[in-house]
Amino acid sequence: MLRGLYSAASGMFSLERRQETLSNNLANAQTPGFKKDDTVMRAFPKLLVERIRDYNETIPGANGLTIPGQGVPVGELANGVYAQERIPSFLQGALVQTDQPLDIAIDDQNIPLQVVNGRTVKPTAFFAVELPDGSVGYTRNGKWDLDSNGNLVTSDGYKILGADHKPIQVTSGVSKDDLYIDADGQLIANPNDAANARQVGKIGMVVVQNPYDLTRQGGNVYKSENPLPFIQDAGGTNPGVTLHQGYVEQSNVDPGQTMADMMMTVRAYEANQKVVSVYNQSLEQLYSVGKING
Amino acid sequence: MNTSLYISSGALQAYQQKIDTSANNIANVNTPGFKRKDQSFSEILASQLNNQGRTDQEVGRLTPDGLRVGYGTRTGLTQLVMEQGQAISTGNPFDLMIQGKGFFQVGYPSSTVGGADEVRYSRDGNFHLSPNPTKQGSYHLVNANGGYLLDQNGKPIELDGQYEVSIDGNGQMNLRSKDGSGTPFISAQQVGIVDIQNPHVLKNMGGNEFSIDSTVLPTGANASDYVKMMQPADVQIASGFLEGSNVELTKEMTDLMTTQRGFQMNARAVSYADQMIGIANGILK
């Protein structure tokens, strides 16, 4: 029973998974609104190890019963490890000024903490976007532009939903340099021209009470199993969310930390490989013992 | 299968593109009317793996069941930044600079007989007089690529050699006879400045010029729907000035530096992935 061999091999496999996460974080270190993932490793469900009882063995205090061949529990053994989950970190990224009219950054640091299922979590604010299949996704990517139809879209091409749950369309006659977006998400065209100033729409925002319930979809988008209320809807909340026009929220990846983690992952991988190699050497010895005329 | 190798090498490609964009901006730091491009990254796909079938044993999880893995980054938006460039005084009366919104219309005779003339849009106001080949003593205003500056009706601007020309702030041309006789008057032609409603439809044609990209227009829309002739009252032109490029060298250099470091770090990640494959190979020596 080479249990340790499989433990070491599973260690290598899960470290590969961790390296994948770190590579993805590093690749997106400059993606606006990107939230890094942390890998959580977990031991495989434990095994109960038993030994076989000798025929003349008696157990003190247990009526002196001896049944040869019966199992006696020895203890628990965890057999290997696997990457159980990836927990996104919804820490606020740094806001960087770009002066682009359609760069919007969310600042949600002032949302009060909240307790969900006995854990304290930080509710997180998101923009709501329409995904190609018509469902609603949530994104922090505030790098936007107008498409040729005048729809407000993210850099991944998803339409931004307004407070009315419909895509925001900027009608002709308004170019993106004429748009002003206030801290609440009101889009106002020609703000300095009293005669032509008008409201174009309002950005639909969602505050997710437990952001760990969201699932990563790629393209900077998260999804929720249950539809979430916009902050303007009944039941929606808007504590401490501020929008900043002309700013972009940077990714919250720390490249230095990521590089160090990657280095450690490679070394841990190497150590696990050593264990596998040692098992291999033991097996080799075992093999040479059995050799005749060797 | 070593996914991190593909994640990082894909990221290298995106970072390389950003370096290319910065390089192009820096190369055009002295090109009149040049508008810089700003490139951003975007996350790509993610997929869900269910690596533990017995979800009832997944106690203590924070996130929904399964493992969602991301596959790196790609180029997201490459936006044209329409910020105003700085003014460069040249003293040449036919050097024009647009202050605020708008584009010059530049016309090229069609290469196909009987075809419609091609119109392009530019912020480069570097025009000079060129003799009209079909009419003695008459001149056109042409740019460095040989395109004609167009008037409010889309016709090439034609100037008579006997008049002195001065272009005023809203694109109107004041003419006065060179020998001092007669009263000064305003030409019927004026510099036609158009407003492009949505710069997203512009396609870079090189030579500092743009044209409307008909492939991105919604069905049923014409290029003309996106081009609006500006009224003289809304136009602001400065004659004797050129609009410099809006590239800021300090910003580009810092961008280039951070991008290059990002490139290096992803290259290192490729090397780590390669080392891991090597280690796995080394199990059996």
PDB file of N, CA, C and O in Angstrom, chain A residues 35 67 87 91 125 155 163 224 226 254 291:
ATOM      1  N   LYS A  35     -10.875  40.849 -10.338  1.00  0.00           N
ATOM      2  CA  LYS A  35     -10.751  40.448  -8.936  1.00  0.00           C
ATOM      3  C   LYS A  35      -9.985  39.136  -8.890  1.00  0.00           C
ATOM      4  O   LYS A  35     -10.352  38.170  -9.562  1.00  0.00           O
ATOM      5  N   ILE A  67     -12.889 -11.744  18.842  1.00  0.00           N
ATOM      6  CA  ILE A  67     -13.322 -12.370  17.590  1.00  0.00           C
ATOM      7  C   ILE A  67     -12.189 -12.176  16.606  1.00  0.00           C
ATOM      8  O   ILE A  67     -11.914 -11.045  16.162  1.00  0.00           O
ATOM      9  N   ILE A  87     -11.552  31.166  -4.167  1.00  0.00           N
ATOM     10  CA  ILE A  87     -12.338  32.228  -3.557  1.00  0.00           C
ATOM     11  C   ILE A  87     -11.912  33.548  -4.170  1.00  0.00           C
ATOM     12  O   ILE A  87     -10.753  33.940  -4.048  1.00  0.00           O
ATOM     13  N   LEU A  91     -11.673  42.663  -2.771  1.00  0.00           N
ATOM     14  CA  LEU A  91     -11.050  43.886  -2.270  1.00  0.00           C
ATOM     15  C   LEU A  91     -11.140  44.982  -3.324  1.00  0.00           C
ATOM     16  O   LEU A  91     -11.026  44.718  -4.524  1.00  0.00           O
ATOM     17  N   ALA A 125     -20.488  46.055  -4.666  1.00  0.00           N
ATOM     18  CA  ALA A 125     -21.327  46.674  -5.698  1.00  0.00           C
ATOM     19  C   ALA A 125     -20.832  46.274  -7.085  1.00  0.00           C
ATOM     20  O   ALA A 125     -19.624  46.113  -7.292  1.00  0.00           O
ATOM     21  N   SER A 155     -15.911  46.791 -22.251  1.00  0.00           N
ATOM     22  CA  SER A 155     -14.885  46.441 -23.236  1.00  0.00           C
ATOM     23  C   SER A 155     -15.038  44.998 -23.705  1.00  0.00           C
ATOM     24  O   SER A 155     -14.398  44.597 -24.666  1.00  0.00           O
ATOM     25  N   ALA A 163     -31.141  51.566 -14.828  1.00  0.00           N
ATOM     26  CA  ALA A 163     -31.935  51.318 -13.624  1.00  0.00           C
ATOM     27  C   ALA A 163     -33.281  50.677 -13.983  1.00  0.00           C
ATOM     28  O   ALA A 163     -33.902  50.034 -13.148  1.00  0.00           O
ATOM     29  N   SER A 224     -25.169  35.209 -10.869  1.00  0.00           N
ATOM     30  CA  SER A 224     -25.785  34.759  -9.632  1.00  0.00           C
ATOM     31  C   SER A 224     -26.909  33.797  -9.984  1.00  0.00           C
ATOM     32  O   SER A 224     -27.552  33.946 -11.024  1.00  0.00           O
ATOM     33  N   ASN A 226     -29.663  33.387  -8.289  1.00  0.00           N
ATOM     34  CA  ASN A 226     -30.926  34.085  -8.103  1.00  0.00           C
ATOM     35  C   ASN A 226     -30.782  35.497  -8.630  1.00  0.00           C
ATOM     36  O   ASN A 226     -29.752  36.125  -8.402  1.00  0.00           O
ATOM     37  N   ASP A 254      -1.769  41.686  -6.742  1.00  0.00           N
ATOM     38  CA  ASP A 254      -0.463  42.211  -6.345  1.00  0.00           C
ATOM     39  C   ASP A 254       0.593  41.395  -7.078  1.00  0.00           C
ATOM     40  O   ASP A 254       0.830  40.233  -6.743  1.00  0.00           O
ATOM     41  N   LYS A 291      15.175 -10.346  -7.263  1.00  0.00           N
ATOM     42  CA  LYS A 291      15.912 -10.823  -8.448  1.00  0.00           C
ATOM     43  C   LYS A 291      16.703 -12.103  -8.150  1.00  0.00           C
ATOM     44  O   LYS A 291      17.342 -12.212  -7.108  1.00  0.00           O
TER      45      LYS A 291
END
